[in-house]
mmCIF file of C-alpha atoms in Angstrom:
data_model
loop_
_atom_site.group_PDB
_atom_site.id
_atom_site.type_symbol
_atom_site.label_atom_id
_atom_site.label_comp_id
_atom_site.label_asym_id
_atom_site.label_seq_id
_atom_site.Cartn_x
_atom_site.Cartn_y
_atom_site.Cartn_z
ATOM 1 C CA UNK A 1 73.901 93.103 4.694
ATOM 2 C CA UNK A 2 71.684 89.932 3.878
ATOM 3 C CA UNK A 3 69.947 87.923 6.416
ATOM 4 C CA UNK A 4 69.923 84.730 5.634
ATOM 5 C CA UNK A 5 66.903 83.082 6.795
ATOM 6 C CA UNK A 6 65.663 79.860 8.762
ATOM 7 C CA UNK A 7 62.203 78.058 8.455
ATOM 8 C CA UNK A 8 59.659 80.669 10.627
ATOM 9 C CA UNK A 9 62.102 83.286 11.479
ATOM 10 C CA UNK A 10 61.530 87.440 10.431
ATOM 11 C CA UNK A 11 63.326 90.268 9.384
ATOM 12 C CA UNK A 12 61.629 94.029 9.518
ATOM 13 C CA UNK A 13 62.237 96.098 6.003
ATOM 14 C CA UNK A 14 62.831 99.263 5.434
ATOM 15 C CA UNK A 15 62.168 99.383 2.001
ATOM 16 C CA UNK A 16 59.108 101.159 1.101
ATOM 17 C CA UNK A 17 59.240 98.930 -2.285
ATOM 18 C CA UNK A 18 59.898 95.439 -1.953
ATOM 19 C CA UNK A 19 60.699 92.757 -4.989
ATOM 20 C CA UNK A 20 60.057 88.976 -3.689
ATOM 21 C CA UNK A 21 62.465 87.050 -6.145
ATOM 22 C CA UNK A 22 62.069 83.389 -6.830
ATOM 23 C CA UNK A 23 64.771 81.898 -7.984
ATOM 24 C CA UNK A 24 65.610 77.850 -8.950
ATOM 25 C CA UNK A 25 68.218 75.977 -11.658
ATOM 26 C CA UNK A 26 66.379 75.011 -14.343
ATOM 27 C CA UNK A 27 67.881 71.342 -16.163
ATOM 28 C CA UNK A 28 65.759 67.695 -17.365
ATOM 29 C CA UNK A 29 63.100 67.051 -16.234
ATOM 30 C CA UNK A 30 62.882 70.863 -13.781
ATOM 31 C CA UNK A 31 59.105 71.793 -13.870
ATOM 32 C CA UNK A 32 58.392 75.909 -14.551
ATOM 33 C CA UNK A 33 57.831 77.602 -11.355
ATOM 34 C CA UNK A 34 55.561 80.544 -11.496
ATOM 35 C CA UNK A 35 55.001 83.090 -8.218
ATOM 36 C CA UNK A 36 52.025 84.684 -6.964
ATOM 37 C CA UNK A 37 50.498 86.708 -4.416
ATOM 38 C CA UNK A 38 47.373 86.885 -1.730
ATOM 39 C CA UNK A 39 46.547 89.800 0.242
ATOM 40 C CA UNK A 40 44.686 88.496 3.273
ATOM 41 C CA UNK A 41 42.494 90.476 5.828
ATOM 42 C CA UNK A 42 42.543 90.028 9.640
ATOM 43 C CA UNK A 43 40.691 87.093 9.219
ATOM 44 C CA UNK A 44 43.767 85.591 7.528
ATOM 45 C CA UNK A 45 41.145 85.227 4.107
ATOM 46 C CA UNK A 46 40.785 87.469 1.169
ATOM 47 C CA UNK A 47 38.394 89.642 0.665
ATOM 48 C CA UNK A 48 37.334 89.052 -2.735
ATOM 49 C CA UNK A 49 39.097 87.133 -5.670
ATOM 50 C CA UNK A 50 40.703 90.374 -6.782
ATOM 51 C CA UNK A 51 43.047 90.107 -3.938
ATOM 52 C CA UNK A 52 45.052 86.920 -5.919
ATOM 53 C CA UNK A 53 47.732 88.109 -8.433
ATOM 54 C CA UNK A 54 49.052 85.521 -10.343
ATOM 55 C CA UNK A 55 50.033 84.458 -14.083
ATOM 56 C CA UNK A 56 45.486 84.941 -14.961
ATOM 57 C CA UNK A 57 45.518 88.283 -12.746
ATOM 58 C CA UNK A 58 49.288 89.482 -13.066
ATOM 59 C CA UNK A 59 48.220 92.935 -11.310
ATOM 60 C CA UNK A 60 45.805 94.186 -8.003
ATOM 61 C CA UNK A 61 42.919 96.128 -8.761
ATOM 62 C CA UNK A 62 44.384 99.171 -6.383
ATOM 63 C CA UNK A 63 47.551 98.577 -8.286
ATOM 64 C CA UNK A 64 49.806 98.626 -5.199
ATOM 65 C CA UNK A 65 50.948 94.788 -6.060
ATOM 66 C CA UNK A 66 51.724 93.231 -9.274
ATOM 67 C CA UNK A 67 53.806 90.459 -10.785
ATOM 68 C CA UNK A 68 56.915 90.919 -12.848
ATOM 69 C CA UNK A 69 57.552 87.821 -14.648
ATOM 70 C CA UNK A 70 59.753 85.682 -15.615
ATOM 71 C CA UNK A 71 63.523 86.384 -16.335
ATOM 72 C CA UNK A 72 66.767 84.577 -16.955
ATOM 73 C CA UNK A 73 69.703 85.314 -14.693
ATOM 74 C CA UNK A 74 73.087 84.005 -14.352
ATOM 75 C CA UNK A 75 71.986 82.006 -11.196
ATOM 76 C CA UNK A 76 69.146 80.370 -13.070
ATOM 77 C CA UNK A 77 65.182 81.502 -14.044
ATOM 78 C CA UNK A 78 63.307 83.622 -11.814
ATOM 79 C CA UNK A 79 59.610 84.966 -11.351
ATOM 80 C CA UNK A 80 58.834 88.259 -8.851
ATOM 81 C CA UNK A 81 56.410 89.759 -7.241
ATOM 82 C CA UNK A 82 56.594 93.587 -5.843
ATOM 83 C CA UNK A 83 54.972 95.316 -3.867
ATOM 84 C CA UNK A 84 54.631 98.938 -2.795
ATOM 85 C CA UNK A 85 54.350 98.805 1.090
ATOM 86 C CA UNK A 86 53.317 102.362 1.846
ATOM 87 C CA UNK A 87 50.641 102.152 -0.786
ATOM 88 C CA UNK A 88 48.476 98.212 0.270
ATOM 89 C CA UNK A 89 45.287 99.359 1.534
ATOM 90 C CA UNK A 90 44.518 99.416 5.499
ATOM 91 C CA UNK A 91 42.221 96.235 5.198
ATOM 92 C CA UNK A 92 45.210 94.001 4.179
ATOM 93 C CA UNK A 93 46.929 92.387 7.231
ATOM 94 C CA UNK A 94 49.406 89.902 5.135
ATOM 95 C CA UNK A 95 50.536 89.539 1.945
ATOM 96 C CA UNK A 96 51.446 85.605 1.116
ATOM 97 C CA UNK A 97 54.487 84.693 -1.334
ATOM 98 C CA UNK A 98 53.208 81.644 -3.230
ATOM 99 C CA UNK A 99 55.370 79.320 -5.477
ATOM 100 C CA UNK A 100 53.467 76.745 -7.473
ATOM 101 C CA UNK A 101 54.372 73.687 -10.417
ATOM 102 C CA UNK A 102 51.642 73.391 -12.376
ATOM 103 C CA UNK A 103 50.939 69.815 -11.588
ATOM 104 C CA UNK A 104 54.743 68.509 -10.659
ATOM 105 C CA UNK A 105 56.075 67.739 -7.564
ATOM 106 C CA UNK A 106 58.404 70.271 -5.822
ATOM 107 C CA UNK A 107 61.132 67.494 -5.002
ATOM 108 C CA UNK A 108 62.240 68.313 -8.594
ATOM 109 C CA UNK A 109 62.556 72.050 -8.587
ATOM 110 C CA UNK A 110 66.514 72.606 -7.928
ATOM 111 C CA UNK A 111 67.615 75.596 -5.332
ATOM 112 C CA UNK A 112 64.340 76.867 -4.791
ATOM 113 C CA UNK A 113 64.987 79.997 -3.255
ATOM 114 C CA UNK A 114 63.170 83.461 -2.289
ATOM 115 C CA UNK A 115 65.146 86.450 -2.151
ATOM 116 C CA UNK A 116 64.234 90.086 -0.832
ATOM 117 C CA UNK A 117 65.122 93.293 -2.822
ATOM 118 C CA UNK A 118 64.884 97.114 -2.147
ATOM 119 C CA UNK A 119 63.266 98.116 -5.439
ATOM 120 C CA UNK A 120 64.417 101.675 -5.188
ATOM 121 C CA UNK A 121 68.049 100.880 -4.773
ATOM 122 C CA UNK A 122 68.903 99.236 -7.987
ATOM 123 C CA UNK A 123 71.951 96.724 -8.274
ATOM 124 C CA UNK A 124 71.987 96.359 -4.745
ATOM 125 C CA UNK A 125 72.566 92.873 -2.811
ATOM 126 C CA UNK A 126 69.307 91.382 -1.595
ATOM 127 C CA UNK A 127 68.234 92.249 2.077
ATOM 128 C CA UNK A 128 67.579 88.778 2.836
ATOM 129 C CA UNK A 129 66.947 85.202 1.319
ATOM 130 C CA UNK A 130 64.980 82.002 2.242
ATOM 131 C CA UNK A 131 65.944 78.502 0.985
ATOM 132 C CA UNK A 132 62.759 76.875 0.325
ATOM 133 C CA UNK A 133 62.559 73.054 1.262
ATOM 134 C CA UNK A 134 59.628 70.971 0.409
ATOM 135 C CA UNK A 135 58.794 68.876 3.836
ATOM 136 C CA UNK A 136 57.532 65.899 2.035
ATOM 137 C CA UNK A 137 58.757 66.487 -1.693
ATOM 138 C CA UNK A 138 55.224 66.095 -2.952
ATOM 139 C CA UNK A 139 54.131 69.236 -2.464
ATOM 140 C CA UNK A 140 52.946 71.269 -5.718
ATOM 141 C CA UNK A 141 52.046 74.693 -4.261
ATOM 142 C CA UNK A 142 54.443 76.388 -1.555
ATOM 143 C CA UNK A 143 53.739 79.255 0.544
ATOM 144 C CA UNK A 144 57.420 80.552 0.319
ATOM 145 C CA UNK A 145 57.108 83.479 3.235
ATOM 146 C CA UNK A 146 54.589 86.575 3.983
ATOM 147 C CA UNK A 147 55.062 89.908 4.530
ATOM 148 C CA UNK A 148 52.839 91.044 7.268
ATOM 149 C CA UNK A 149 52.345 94.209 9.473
ATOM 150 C CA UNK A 150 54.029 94.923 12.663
ATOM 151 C CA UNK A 151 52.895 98.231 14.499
ATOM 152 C CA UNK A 152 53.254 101.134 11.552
ATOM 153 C CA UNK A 153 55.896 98.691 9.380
ATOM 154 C CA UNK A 154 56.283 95.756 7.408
ATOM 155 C CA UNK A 155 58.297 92.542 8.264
ATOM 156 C CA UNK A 156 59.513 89.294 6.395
ATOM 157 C CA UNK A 157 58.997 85.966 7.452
ATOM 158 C CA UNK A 158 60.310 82.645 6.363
ATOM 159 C CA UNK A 159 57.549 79.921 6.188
ATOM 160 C CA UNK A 160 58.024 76.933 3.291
ATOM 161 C CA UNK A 161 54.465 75.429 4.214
ATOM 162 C CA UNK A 162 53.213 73.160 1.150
ATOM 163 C CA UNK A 163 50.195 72.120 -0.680
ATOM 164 C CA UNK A 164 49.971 68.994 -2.267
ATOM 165 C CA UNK A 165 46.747 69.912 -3.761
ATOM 166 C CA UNK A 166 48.338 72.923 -6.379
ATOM 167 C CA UNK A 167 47.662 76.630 -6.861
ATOM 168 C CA UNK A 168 44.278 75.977 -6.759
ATOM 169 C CA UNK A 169 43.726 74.083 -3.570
ATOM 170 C CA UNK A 170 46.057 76.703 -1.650
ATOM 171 C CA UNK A 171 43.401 79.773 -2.853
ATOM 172 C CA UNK A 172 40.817 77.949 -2.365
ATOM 173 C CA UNK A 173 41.857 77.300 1.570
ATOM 174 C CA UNK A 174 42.181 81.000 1.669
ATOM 175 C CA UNK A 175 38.529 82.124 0.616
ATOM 176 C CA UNK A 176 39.312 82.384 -3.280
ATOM 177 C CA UNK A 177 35.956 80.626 -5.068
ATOM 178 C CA UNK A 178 36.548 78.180 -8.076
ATOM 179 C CA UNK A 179 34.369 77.433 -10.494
ATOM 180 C CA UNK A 180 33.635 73.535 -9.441
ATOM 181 C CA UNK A 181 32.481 72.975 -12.876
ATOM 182 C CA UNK A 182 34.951 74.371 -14.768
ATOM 183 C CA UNK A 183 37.372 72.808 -12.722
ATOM 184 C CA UNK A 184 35.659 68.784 -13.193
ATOM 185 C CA UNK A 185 35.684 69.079 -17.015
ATOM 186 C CA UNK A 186 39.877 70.029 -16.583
ATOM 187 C CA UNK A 187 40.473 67.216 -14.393
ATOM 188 C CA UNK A 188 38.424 65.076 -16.640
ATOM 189 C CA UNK A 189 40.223 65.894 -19.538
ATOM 190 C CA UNK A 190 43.409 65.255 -17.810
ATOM 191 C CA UNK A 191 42.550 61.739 -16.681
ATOM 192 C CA UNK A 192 39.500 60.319 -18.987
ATOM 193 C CA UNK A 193 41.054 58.280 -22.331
ATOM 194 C CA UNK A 194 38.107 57.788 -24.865
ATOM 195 C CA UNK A 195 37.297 54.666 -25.954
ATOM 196 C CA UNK A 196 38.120 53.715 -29.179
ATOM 197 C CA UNK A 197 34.788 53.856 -31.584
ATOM 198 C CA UNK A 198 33.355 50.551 -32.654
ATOM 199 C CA UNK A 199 31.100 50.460 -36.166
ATOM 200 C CA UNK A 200 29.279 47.424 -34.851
ATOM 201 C CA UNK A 201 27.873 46.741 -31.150
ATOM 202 C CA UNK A 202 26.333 43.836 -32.408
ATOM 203 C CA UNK A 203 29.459 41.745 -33.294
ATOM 204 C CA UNK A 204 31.116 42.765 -30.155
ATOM 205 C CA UNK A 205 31.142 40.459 -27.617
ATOM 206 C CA UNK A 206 29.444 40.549 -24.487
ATOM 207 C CA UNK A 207 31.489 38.598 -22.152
ATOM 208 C CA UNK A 208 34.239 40.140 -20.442
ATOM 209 C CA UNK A 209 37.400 38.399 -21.966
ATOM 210 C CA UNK A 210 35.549 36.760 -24.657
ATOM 211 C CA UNK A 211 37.275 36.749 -28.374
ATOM 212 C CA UNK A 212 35.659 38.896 -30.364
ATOM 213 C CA UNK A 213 34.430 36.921 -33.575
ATOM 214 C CA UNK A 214 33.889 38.499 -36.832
ATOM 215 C CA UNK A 215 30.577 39.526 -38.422
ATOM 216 C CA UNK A 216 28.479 36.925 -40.294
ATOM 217 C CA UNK A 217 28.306 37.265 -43.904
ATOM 218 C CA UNK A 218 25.843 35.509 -46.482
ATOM 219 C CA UNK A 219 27.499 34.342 -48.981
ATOM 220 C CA UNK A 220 24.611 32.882 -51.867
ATOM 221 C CA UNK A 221 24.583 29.012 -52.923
ATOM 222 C CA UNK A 222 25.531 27.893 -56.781
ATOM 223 C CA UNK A 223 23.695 27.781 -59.357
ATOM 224 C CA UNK A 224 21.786 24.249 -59.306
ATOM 225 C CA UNK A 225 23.297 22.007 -61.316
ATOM 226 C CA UNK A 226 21.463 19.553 -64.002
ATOM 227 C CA UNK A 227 20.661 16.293 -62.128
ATOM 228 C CA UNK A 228 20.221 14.043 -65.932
ATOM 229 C CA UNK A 229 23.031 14.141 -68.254
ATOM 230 C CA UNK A 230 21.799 15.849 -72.100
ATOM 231 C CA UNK A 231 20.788 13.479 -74.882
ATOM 232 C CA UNK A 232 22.735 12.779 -77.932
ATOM 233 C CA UNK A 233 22.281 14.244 -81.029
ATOM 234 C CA UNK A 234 20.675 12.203 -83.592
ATOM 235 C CA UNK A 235 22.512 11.174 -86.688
ATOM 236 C CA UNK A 236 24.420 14.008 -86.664
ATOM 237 C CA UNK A 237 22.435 16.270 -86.168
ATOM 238 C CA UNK A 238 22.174 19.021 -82.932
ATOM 239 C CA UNK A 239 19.601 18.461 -80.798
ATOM 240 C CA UNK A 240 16.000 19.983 -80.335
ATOM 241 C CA UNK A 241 16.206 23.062 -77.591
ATOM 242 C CA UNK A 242 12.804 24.330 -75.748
ATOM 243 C CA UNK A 243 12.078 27.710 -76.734
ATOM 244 C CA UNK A 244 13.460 29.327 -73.686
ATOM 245 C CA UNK A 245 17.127 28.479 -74.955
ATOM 246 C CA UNK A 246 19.121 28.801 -78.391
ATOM 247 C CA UNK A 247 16.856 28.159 -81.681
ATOM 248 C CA UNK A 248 17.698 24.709 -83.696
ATOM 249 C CA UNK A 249 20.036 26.545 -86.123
ATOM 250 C CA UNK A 250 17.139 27.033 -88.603
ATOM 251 C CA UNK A 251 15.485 23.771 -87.707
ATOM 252 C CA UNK A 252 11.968 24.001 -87.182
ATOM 253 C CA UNK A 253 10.967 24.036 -83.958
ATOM 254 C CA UNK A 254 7.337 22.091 -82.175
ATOM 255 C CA UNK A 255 6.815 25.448 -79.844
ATOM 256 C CA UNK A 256 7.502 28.965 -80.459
ATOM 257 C CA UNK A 257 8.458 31.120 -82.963
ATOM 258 C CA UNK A 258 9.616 29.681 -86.135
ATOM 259 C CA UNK A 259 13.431 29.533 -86.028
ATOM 260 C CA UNK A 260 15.222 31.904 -88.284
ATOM 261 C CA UNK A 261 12.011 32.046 -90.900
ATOM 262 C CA UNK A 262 11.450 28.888 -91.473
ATOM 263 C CA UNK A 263 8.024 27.145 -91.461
ATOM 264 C CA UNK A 264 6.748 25.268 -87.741
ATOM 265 C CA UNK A 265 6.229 21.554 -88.562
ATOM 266 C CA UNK A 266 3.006 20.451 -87.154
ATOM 267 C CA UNK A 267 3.284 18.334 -84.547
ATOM 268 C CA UNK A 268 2.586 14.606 -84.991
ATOM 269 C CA UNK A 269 -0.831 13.092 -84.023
ATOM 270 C CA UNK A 270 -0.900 9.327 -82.642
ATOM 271 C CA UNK A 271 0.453 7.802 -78.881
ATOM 272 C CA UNK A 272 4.006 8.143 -80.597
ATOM 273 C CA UNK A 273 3.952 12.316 -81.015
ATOM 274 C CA UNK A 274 7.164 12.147 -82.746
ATOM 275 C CA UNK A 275 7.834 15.376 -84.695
ATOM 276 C CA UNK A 276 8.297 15.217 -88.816
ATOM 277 C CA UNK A 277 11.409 14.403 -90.092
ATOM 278 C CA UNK A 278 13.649 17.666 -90.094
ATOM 279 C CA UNK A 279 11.267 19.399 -92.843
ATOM 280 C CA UNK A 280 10.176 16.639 -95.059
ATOM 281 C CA UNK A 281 7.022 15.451 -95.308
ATOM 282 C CA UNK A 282 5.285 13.018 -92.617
ATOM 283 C CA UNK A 283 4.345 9.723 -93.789
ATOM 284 C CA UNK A 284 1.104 8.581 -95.180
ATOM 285 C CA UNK A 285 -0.441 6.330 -92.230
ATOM 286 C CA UNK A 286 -3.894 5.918 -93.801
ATOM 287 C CA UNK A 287 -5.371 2.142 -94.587
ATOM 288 C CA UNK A 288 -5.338 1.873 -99.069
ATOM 289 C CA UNK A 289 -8.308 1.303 -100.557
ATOM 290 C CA UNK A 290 -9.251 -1.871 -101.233
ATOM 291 C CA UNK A 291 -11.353 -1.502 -104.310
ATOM 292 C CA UNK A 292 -8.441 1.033 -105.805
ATOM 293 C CA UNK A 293 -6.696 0.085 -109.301
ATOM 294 C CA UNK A 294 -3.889 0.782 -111.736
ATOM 295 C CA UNK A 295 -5.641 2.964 -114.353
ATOM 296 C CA UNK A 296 -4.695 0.998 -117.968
ATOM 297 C CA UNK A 297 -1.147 1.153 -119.153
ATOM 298 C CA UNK A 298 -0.198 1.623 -122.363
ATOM 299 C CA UNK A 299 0.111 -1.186 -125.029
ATOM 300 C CA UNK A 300 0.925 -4.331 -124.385
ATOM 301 C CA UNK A 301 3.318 -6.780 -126.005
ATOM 302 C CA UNK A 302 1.648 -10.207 -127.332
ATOM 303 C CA UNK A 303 3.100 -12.570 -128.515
ATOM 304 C CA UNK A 304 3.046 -13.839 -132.096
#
């Protein structure tokens, strides 16, 4: 026959081997459930953190409780835990039934429910069942029901006492240590979003809702433009370039290197200092002679 069982009520077993089923309806948006186990003292703690099986430590050192895993039935998914009563060492008082979401809320886990098995009599109905109920729906650890000793047996009872703290807060209330490191750099990575990387702190701004303005870039001037406008050629012909620039096309030039292997023309003497005239010869500017004269000429015609 199956008890089924209200919020703090008890059943004894019989059952030397026990499986503690939990059982829920999987569908959108239905976290994974996962069960474990903590064998308390008399001081209602653990003795060490061997005495937590769950999905990290599926079996007890003394090998008398372990977890089964998970399994698909017709009714929905399930996880177990079993234990072999006779066997649980003398210093072990209770033995918790734990339930946990791994970070969701339990007001979304369907038909939560714990059921008790014989393990030695296979196929059989269960001996009794709990519905589990969150109190507040934002639980995400429940402590489904214990079994505990009672004179030289074992009884059942039916608790449903949350955590909304997880797994990890209910162990930790119950004498299991936790690495407080380890566990800041998981909740950090959970809930820290990096900042986006910026290739230059200088152009950012430093008022808070400021627009950001773009990076100043030097951008170099012209080239200087002539202020006089050229000369003319003269009578045709191109005009005189310094030496830095083009040769005259074969012109002589006043500075330099001869252009193109033609002679330099001096350069004229006098206020004027205009150069000679395009190769030709410069003009005689000296004063004649005033005592010069025409050598004789030939004969002359006289008149008869």
């Amino acid at each position: 026959m199956t008890h089924a069982m209200l919020k703090g009520s008890n059943v004894p077993l019989e059952a030397t081997t026990v499986r503690a089923v939990l059982r829920w309806t999987p569908g959108q948006g239905v976290p994974d459930v996962d069960a474990s186990a903590l064998l308390l003292g008399p001081d209602g703690r653990v003795r060490s953190d061997e005495d937590f099986v769950f999905y990290n430590q599926p079996r007890h050192p003394a090998g008398k409780v372990w977890r089964l895993g998970k399994k698909r039935v017709a009714e929905g998914l399930t996880d177990t835990i079993q234990t072999d009563l006779t066997g649980v060492e003398s210093g072990v008082s209770r033995i918790l039934l734990v339930a946990s979401a791994d970070g969701v809320t339990f007001d979304r886990v369907r038909e939560l429910r714990i059921l008790l098995y014989d393990a030695a009599d296979t196929g059989a109905e269960a001996l009794a069942y709990f519905d589990v109920t969150p109190e507040t729906g934002e639980e995400t650890a429940l402590i489904c029901g214990e079994l505990y000793r009672r004179g030289e047996g074992w009884k059942f009872r039916a608790l449903g006492e949350g955590y909304s703290n997880g797994l990890k807060g209910l162990a930790t209330d119950f004498g299991i240590s936790v690495d407080e490191s380890e566990a800041a750099e998981e909740e950090e990575a959970t809930t820290t979003v990096p900042a986006p990387p910026t290739t230059n702190t200088a152009a950012q701004p430093t008022t808070a809702g400021a627009a950001q303005q773009p990076p100043e870039v030097s951008v170099p001037l012209p080239p200087e433009q002539p202020t006089a406008a050229p000369g003319q050629p003269g009578y045709g012909y191109p005009p005189q370039q310094p030496p830095a620039t083009q040769p005259a096309y074969g012109y002589p030039q006043t500075t330099g290197r001869p252009a193109y292997g033609y002679p330099q023309a001096p350069a004229a003497s006098g206020a004027a200092g205009a150069q000679s005239g395009y190769g030709y010869p410069p003009p005689v500017t000296a004063v004649p002679d005033p005592d010069f004269a025409l050598p004789p000429q030939g004969p002359q015609f006289v008149g008869r």
